[in-house]
Coordinates of C-alpha atoms in Angstrom, one line a residue:
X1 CA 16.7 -31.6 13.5
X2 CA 16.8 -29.7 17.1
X3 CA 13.9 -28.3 18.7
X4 CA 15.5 -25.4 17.7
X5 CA 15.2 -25.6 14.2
X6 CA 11.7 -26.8 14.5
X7 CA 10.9 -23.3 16.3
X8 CA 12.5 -21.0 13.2
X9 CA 10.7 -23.3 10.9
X10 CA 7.1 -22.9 12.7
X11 CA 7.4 -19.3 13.6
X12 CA 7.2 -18.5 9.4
X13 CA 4.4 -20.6 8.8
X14 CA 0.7 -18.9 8.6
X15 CA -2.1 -20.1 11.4
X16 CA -3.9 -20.9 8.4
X17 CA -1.1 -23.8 7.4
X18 CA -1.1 -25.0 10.6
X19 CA -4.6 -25.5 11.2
X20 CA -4.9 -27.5 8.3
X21 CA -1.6 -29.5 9.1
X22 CA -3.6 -30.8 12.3
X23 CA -6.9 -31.3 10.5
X24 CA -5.6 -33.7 7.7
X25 CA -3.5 -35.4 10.2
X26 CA -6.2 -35.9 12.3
X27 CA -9.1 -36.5 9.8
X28 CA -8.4 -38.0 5.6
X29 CA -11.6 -37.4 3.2
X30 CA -13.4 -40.7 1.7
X31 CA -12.9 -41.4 -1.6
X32 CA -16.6 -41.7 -2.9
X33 CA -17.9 -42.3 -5.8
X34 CA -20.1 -40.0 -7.6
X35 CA -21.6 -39.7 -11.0
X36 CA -21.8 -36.6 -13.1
X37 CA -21.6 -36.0 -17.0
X38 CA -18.6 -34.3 -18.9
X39 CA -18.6 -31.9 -21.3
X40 CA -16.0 -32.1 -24.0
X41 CA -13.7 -29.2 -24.6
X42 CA -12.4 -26.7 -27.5
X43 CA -8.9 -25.6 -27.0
X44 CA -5.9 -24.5 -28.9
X45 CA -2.7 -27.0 -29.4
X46 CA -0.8 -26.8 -26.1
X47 CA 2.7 -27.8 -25.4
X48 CA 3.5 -31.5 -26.3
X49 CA 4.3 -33.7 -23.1
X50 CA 7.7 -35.5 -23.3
X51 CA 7.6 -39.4 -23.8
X52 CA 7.8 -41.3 -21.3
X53 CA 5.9 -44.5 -21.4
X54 CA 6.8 -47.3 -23.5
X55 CA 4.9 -50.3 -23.2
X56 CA 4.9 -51.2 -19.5
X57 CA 8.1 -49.1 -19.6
X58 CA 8.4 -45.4 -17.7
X59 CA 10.9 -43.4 -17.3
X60 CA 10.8 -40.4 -15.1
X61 CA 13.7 -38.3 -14.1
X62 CA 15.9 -39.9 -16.3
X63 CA 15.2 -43.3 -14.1
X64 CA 13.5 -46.0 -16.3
X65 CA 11.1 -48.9 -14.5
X66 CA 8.9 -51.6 -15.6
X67 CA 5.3 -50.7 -14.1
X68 CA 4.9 -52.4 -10.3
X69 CA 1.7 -50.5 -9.4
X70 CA 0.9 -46.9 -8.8
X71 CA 2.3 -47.2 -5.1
X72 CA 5.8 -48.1 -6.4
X73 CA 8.5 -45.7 -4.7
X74 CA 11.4 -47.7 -5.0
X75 CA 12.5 -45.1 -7.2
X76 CA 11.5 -42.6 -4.9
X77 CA 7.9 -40.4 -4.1
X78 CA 8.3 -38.1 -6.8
X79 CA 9.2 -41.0 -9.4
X80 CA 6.1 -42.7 -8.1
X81 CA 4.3 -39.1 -8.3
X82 CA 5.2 -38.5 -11.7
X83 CA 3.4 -42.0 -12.8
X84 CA -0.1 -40.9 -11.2
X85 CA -0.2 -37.3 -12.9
X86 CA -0.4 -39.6 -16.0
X87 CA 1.3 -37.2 -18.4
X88 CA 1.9 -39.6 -20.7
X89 CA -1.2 -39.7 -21.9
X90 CA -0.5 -36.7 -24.1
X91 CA 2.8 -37.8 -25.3
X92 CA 3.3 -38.2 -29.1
X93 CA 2.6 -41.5 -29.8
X94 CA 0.3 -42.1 -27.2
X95 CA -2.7 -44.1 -29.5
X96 CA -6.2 -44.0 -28.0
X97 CA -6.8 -47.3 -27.4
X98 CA -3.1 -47.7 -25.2
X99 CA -4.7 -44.1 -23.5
X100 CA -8.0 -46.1 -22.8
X101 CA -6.2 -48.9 -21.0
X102 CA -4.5 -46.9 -18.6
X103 CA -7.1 -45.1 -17.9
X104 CA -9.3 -48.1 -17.2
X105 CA -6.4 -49.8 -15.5
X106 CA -6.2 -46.7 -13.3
X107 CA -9.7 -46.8 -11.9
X108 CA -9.9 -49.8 -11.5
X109 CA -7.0 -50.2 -9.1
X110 CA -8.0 -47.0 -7.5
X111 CA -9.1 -48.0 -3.8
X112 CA -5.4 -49.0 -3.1
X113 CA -4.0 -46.5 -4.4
X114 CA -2.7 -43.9 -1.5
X115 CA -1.1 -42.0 -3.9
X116 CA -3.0 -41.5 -6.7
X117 CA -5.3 -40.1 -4.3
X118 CA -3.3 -37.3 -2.8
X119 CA -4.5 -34.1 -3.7
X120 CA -1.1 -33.0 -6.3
X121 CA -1.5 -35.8 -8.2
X122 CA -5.2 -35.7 -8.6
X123 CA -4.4 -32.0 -10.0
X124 CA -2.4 -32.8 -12.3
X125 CA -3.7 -36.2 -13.3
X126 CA -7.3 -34.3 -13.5
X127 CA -6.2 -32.2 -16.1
X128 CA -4.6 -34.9 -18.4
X129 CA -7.5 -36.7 -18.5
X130 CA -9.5 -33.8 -19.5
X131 CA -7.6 -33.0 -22.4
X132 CA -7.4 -36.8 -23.1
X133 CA -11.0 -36.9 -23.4
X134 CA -11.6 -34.0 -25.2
X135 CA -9.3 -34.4 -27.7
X136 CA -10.3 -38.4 -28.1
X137 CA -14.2 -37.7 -27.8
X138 CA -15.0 -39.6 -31.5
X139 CA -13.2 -42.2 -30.2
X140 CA -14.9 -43.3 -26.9
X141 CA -17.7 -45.2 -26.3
X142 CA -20.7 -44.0 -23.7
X143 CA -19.9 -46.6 -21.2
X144 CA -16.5 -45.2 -21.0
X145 CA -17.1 -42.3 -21.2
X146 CA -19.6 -43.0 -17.8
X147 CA -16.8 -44.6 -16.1
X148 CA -14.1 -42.2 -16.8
X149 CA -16.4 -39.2 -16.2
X150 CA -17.4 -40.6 -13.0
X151 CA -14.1 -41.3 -11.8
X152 CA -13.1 -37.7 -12.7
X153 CA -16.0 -35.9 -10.9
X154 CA -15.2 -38.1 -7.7
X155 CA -11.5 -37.3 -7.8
X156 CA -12.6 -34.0 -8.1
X157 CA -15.1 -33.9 -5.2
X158 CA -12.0 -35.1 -3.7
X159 CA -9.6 -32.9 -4.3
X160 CA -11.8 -30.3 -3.4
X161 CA -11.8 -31.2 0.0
X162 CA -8.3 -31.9 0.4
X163 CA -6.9 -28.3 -1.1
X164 CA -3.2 -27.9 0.1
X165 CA -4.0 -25.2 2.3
X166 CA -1.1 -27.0 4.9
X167 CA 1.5 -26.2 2.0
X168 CA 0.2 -23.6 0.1
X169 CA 2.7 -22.0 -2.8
X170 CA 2.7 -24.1 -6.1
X171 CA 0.9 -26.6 -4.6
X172 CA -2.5 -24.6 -3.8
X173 CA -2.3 -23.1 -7.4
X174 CA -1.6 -26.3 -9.2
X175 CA -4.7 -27.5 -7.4
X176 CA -6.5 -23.8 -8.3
X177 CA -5.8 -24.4 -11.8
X178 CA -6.8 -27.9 -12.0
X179 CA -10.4 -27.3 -9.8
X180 CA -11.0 -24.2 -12.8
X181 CA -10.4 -26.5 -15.4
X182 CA -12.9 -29.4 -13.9
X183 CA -15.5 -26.7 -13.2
X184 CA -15.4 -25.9 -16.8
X185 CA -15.3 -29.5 -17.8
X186 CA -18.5 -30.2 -16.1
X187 CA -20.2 -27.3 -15.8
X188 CA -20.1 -27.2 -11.7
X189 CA -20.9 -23.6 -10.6
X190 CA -19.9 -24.9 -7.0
X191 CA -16.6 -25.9 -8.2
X192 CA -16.1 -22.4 -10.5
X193 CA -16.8 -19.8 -7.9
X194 CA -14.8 -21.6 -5.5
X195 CA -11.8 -22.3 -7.4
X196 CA -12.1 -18.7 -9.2
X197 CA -11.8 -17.0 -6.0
X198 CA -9.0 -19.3 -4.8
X199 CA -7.0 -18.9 -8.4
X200 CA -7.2 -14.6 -8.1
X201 CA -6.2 -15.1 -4.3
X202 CA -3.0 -16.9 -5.1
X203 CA -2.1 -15.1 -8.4
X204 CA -1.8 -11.8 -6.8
X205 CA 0.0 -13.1 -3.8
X206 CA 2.6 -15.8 -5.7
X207 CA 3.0 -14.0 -9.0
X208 CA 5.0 -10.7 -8.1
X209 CA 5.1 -7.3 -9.7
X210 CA 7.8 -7.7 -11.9
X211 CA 6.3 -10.8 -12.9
X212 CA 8.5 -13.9 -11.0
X213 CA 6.6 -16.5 -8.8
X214 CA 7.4 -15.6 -5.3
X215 CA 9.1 -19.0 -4.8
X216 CA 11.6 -17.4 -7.3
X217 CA 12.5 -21.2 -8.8
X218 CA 12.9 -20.6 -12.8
X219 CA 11.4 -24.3 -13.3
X220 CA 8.5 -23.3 -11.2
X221 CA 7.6 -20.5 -12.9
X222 CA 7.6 -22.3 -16.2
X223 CA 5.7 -25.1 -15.0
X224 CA 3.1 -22.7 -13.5
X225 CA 3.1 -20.3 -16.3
X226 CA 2.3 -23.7 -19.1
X227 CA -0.6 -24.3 -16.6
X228 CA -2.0 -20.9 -16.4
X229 CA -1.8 -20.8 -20.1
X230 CA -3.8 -24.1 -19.9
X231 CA -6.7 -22.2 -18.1
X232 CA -6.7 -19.3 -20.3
X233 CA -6.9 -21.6 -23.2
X234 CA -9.9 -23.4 -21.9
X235 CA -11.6 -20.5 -20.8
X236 CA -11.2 -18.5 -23.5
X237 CA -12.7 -21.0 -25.9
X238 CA -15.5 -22.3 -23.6
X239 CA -17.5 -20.0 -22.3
X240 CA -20.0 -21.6 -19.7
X241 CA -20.5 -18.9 -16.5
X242 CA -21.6 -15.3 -16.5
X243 CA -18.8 -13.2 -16.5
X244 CA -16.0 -15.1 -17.4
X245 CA -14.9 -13.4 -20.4
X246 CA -13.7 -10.4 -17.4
X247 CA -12.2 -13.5 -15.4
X248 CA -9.7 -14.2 -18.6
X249 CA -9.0 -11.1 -18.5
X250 CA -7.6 -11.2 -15.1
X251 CA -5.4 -14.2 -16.4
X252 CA -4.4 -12.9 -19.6
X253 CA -2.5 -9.9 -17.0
X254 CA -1.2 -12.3 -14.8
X255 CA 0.4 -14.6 -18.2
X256 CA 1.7 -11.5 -19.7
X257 CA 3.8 -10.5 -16.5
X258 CA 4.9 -13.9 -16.2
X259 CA 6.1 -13.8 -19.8
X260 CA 7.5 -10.4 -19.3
X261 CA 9.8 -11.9 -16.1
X262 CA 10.9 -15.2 -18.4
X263 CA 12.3 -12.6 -21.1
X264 CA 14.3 -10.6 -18.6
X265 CA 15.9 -13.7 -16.8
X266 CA 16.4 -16.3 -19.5
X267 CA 19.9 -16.7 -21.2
X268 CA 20.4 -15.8 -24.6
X269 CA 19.9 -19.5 -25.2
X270 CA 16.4 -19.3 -24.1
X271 CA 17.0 -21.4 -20.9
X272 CA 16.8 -20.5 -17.3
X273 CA 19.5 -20.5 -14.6
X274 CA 19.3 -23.5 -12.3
X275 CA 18.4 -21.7 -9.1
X276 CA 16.1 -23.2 -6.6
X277 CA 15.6 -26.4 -7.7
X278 CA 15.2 -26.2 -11.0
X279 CA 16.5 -28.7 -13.7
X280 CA 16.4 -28.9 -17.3
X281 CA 14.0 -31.6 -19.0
X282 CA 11.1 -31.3 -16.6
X283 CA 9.7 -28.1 -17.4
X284 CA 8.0 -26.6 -20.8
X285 CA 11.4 -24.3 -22.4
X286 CA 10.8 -20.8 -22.8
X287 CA 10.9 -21.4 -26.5
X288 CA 7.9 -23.9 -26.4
X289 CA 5.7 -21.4 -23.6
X290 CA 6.3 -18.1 -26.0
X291 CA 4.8 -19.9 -29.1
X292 CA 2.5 -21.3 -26.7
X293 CA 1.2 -17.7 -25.8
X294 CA 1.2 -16.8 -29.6
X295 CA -1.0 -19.1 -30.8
X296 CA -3.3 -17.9 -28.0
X297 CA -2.7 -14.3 -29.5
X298 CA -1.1 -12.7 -26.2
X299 CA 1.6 -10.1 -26.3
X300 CA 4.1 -8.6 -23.4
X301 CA 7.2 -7.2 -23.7
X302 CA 10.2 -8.0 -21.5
X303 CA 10.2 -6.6 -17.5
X304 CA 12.8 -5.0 -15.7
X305 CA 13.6 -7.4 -12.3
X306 CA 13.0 -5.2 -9.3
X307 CA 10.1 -7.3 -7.0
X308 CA 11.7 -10.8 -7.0
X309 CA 15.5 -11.1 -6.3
X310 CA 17.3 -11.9 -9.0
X311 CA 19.2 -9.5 -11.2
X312 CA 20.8 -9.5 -14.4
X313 CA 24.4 -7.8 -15.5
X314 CA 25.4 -8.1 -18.9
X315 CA 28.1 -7.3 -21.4
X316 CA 28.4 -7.9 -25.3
X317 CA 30.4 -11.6 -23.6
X318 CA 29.5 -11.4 -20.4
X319 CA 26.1 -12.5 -19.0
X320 CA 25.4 -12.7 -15.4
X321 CA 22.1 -13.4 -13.1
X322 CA 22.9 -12.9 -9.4
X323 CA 20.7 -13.7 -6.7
X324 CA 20.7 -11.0 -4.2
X325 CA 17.0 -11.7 -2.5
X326 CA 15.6 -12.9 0.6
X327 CA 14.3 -17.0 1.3
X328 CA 10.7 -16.5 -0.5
X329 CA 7.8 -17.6 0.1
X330 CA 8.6 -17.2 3.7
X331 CA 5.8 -19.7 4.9
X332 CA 6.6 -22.2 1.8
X333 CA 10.6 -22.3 1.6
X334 CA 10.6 -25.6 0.1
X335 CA 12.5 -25.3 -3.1
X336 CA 14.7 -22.5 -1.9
X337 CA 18.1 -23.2 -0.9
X338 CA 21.2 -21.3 1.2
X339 CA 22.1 -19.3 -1.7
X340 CA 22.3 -15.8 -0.8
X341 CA 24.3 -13.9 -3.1
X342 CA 24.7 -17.0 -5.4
X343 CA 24.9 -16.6 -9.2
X344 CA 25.6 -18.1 -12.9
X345 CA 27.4 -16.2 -15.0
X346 CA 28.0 -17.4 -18.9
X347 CA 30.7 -16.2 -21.1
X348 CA 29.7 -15.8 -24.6
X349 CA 26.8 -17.6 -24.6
X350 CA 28.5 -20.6 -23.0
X351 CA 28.3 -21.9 -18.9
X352 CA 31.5 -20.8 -17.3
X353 CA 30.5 -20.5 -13.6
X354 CA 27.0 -22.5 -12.3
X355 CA 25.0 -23.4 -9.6
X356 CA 25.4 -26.9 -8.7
X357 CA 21.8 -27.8 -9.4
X358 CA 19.2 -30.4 -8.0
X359 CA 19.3 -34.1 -9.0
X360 CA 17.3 -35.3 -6.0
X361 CA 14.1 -34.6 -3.8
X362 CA 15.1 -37.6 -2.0
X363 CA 15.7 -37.0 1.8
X364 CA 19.6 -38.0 1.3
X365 CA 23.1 -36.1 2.1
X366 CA 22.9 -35.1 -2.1
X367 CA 19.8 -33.1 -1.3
X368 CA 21.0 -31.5 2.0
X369 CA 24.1 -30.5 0.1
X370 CA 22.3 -29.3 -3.0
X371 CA 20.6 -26.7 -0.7
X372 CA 23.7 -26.0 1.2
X373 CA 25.4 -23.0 1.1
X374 CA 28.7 -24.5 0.0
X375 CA 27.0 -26.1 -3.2
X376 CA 27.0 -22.2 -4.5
X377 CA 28.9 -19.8 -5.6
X378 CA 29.0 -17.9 -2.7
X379 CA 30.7 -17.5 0.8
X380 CA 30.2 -19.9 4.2
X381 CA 31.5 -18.3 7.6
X382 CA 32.6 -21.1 10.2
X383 CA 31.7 -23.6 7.5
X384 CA 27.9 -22.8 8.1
X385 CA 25.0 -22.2 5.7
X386 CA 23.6 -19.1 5.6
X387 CA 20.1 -20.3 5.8
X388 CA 19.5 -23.9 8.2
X389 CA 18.2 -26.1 5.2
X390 CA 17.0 -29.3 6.8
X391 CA 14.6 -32.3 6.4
X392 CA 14.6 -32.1 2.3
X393 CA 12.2 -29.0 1.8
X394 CA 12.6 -26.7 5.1
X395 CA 14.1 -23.9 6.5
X396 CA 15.0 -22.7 9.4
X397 CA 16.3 -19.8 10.5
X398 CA 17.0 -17.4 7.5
X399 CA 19.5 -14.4 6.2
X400 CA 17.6 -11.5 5.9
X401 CA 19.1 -9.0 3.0
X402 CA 19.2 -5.4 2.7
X403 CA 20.1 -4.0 -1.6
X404 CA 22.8 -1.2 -0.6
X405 CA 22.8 -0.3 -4.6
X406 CA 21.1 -1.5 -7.7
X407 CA 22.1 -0.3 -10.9
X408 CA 22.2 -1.8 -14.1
X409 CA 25.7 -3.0 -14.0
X410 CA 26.4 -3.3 -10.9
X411 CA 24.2 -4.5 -7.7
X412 CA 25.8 -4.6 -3.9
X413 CA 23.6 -5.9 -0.8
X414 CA 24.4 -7.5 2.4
X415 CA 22.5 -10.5 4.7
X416 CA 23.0 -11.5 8.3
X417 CA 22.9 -15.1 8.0
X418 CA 26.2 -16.0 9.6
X419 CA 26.0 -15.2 13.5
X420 CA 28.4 -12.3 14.5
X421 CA 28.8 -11.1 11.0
X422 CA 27.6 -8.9 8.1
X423 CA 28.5 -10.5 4.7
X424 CA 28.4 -7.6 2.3
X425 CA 29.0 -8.5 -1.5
X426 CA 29.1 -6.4 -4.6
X427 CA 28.7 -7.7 -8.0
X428 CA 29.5 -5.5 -11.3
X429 CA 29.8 -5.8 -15.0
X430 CA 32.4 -3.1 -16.5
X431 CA 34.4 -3.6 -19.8
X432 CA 34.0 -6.7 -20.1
X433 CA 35.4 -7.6 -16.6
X434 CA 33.0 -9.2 -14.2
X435 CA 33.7 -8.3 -10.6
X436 CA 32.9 -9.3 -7.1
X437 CA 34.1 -8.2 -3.7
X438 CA 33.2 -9.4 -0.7
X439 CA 33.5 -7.6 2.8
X440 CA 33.2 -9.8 6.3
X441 CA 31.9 -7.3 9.0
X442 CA 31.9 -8.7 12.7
X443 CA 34.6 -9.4 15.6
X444 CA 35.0 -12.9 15.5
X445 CA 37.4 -15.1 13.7
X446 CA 35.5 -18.0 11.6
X447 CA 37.1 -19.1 8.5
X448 CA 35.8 -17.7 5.4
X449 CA 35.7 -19.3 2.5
X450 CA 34.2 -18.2 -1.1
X451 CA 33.3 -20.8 -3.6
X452 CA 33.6 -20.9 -7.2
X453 CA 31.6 -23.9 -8.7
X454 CA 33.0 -24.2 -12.8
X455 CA 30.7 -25.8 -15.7
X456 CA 31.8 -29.5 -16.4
X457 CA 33.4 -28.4 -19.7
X458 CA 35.5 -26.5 -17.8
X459 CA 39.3 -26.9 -17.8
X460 CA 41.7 -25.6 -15.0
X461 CA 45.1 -24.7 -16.7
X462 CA 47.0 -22.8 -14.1
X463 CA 46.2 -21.7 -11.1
X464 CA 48.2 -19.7 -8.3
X465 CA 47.2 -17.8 -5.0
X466 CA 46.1 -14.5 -7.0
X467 CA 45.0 -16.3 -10.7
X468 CA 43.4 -18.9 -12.0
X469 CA 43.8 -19.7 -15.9
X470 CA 41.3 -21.7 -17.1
X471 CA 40.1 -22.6 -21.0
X472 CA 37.2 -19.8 -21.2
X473 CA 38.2 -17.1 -18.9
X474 CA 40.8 -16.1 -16.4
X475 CA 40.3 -15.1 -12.8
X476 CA 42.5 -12.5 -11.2
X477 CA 42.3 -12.6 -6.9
X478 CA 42.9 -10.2 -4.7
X479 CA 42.9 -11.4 -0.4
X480 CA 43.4 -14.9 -0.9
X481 CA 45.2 -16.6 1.8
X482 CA 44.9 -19.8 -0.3
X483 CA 43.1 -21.4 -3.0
X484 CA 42.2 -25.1 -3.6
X485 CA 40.7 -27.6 -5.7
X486 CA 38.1 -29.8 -5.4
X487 CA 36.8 -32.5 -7.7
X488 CA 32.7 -32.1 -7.6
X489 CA 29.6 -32.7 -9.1
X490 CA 27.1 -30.6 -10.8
X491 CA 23.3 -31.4 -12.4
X492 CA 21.6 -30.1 -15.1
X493 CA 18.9 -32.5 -15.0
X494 CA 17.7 -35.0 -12.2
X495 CA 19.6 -37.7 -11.3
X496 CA 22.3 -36.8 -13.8
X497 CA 25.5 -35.8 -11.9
X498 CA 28.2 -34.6 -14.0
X499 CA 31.9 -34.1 -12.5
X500 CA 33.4 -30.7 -12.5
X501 CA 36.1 -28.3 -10.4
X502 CA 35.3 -26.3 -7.5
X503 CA 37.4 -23.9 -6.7
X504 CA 38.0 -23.1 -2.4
X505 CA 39.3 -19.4 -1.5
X506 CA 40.3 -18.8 1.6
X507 CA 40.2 -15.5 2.7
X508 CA 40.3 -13.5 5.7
X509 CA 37.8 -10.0 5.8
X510 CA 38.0 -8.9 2.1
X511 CA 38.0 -10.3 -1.4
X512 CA 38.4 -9.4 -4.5
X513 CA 37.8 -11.3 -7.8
X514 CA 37.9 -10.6 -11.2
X515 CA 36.5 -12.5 -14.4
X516 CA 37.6 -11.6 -18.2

């Protein structure tokens, strides 16, 4: 990191971010403990949590571990994060009694535990055990239900006081949605009208008009889409404040557009493309949110992408999603990478070309190449990235983008993210051909170099300075001054690394290549 880099990153953030940066630096809330009484709720069946306890057993991004304590991050923070949201409480399986333990094991060891009491985890963690109790209310005995219900509120109180307000994005609503779901939990008008206001702020600022979360990370938008479906489902079958049948409302527009964005950009398979570090197997699927929404009676219909930055050109074989859109949110970068003009593209329903993918949030050369630009399909100048991704989760300075044209088969924009030069791209979808041509305006003389990042299942059978034969599709260049291979690594799911090809092409101001 050079002071430098520290500058671009600071001069995106909001006042508001920093402020709060310095203030829980410089002061932490107590944990105290308060007492307060629960009220059980009605809801209809959600989504189903995947398994991942067994016994003293967890596994979490596809890493198992016997249990060492909450603070355990030998398997990394967001291992050690996934244990205290406690998910596994509502896995099939889970029996009441195993549930109770946990539970009572959890409070219990409570005071040391520095994680369990950051303010994500209580979000998360505060919702499980909500739903735990509900759904298990025959089942628990009134001291318990003291103790947990005591624990809860404090947490709570807690979390409260430690809102996210220094990261804002996904974090601030998860902790939005959690606070709405407590306040109906236990009846708090204090907790209601505060985390009311805060959820309608952040849905009208994150969730855009053509329906994508501003952070425009498929994953992310699941994940925050299952958990605004969780609110509507609470609050539409327990009605506790004045006017909070108009309040579901307001969610039930914010679901539908979110729905509406899922149908535009999902492949025909019902997954998402693996942009901005998203993985398969931590999310609900789109199959499992759209029955989700229909058993909660909602209807949408599919939206046309125009706000966010994606864009999807398609053919009766040929399905692409291009990414032609600025570094979003600009103050809360931390799941976007230096992907400009990056895409997927499948081939009769199957992968043929893909993003590399995330398998990490550790701090480690994987991540920093995960976010680079040369870990996408996409062109580096002077072997730079487009945008400076450093420290795991920031950014820098940034490309800005201009959309020259956007039609619906074929989308062409430019970005400044390479010192000197203009990097115009355009992508288009005609008989069956997929096309892209790139154009490098500027004076100077930087090497530039286009990758092409192949599926694992993907085998090269030929390849030559203008065509590349492979056992899906053929690719027919135009301005190559060369073309090599590389052996690489792609993820579909964390910590899962899969080898593949890369393809390097070398190229000087213009190229052009096809794909049938």
């Amino acid at each position: 990191m050079s002071i430098f880099s520290l500058f671009h990153t600071i001069h995106y953030l909001k006042i508001k971010q920093i402020i709060f940066q310095i203030i829980y630096r410089l002061y932490i809330p107590p944990f105290i403990q308060r007492c307060q009484v629960g009220v059980s709720m009605l809801l209809k069946d959600d989504i189903s949590k995947y398994t991942c306890n067994n016994d003293m057993c967890f596994t979490f991004l596809n890493l198992s571990s016997d249990f060492k304590g909450w603070n355990d991050i030998s398997k990394g923070m967001l291992w050690a994060y996934n244990l205290n949201y406690m998910d596994w409480l509502l896995q099939e399986g889970m029996s009441y009694e195993k549930g109770a333990e946990w539970i009572d094991r959890f409070i219990s060891d409570l005071p040391g535990n520095r994680i369990g009491l950051d303010p994500y985890p209580i979000a998360l963690r505060g919702i499980n055990w909500i739903k735990f109790i509900s759904w298990r209310r025959e089942s628990i005995d009134e001291r318990h239900l003291k103790q947990w219900n005591d624990s809860l509120y404090s947490q709570y109180v807690l979390l409260s006081k430690k809102l996210e307000y220094h990261l804002m994005g996904n974090h601030l609503l998860e902790d939005a949605y959690s606070l709405f779901i407590a306040a109906l939990y236990f009846k708090d008008d204090k907790f209601y009208r505060k985390s009311k206001k805060m959820l309608w702020q952040e849905l009208k600022e994150q969730i855009l008009p053509d329906g994508a979360h501003y952070e425009q990370s498929p994953m992310y938008h699941c994940i925050l889409l299952d958990r605004l479906l969780d609110c509507y489902n609470f609050s539409s079958y327990n009605i506790r404040f004045v006017g909070q049948e108009t309040f579901n409302e307001c969610l039930k527009e914010k679901i539908v557009l979110m729905l509406g964005h899922l149908d535009s950009i999902v492949w025909k398979d019902d997954t998402v493309p693996l942009f901005n570090d998203s993985a398969y197997g931590i999310a609900p699927t789109v199959s499992e949110l759209r029955a989700y929404a229909k058993r909660l009676k909602l209807e949408w219909k599919s939206l046309l992408m125009n706000g966010c930055g994606y864009r999807k050109l398609c053919s009766t074989r040929l399905e692409a999603v291009v990414d032609v859109g600025n570094i979003t949110a600009t103050y809360q970068p931390g799941h976007s990478h230096a992907d400009t003009f990056n895409y997927e593209l499948r081939i009769d329903g199957r992968p043929f070309i893909v993003d590399t993918g995330i398998s990490t949030y550790n701090k480690t050369a994987r991540r920093q190449y995960e976010r680079s630009t040369s870990a996408h399909n996409t062109v580096t100048i002077g072997n730079k990235n487009s945008s400076e991704v450093w420290g795991g989760f920031r950014i820098g300075k940034r490309a800005k983008v201009k959309v020259l044209s956007d039609t619906e088969s074929e989308v062409m924009a430019e970005h400044n993210g390479f010192k000197g030069y203009i990097h115009q791209r355009k992508f288009a979808i005609n008989d069956e051909v997929f096309t892209i041509n790139d154009e490098i305006i500027g004076n100077n003389t930087a090497e530039c170099i286009s990758y092409i990042h192949f599926a694992p299942d993907i085998e090269l059978l030929a390849m030559s300075s203008t065509e590349i034969r492979t056992n899906r599709a053929n690719i027919v260049v135009s301005g190559a001054i060369s073309i090599d291979i590389i052996n690489d690594f792609v993820s579909i799911e964390y910590n899962r690394l899969k080898p593949s090809k890369t393809i390097k092409i070398l190229f000087d101001r213009s190229l052009t290549y096809r794909i049938f």
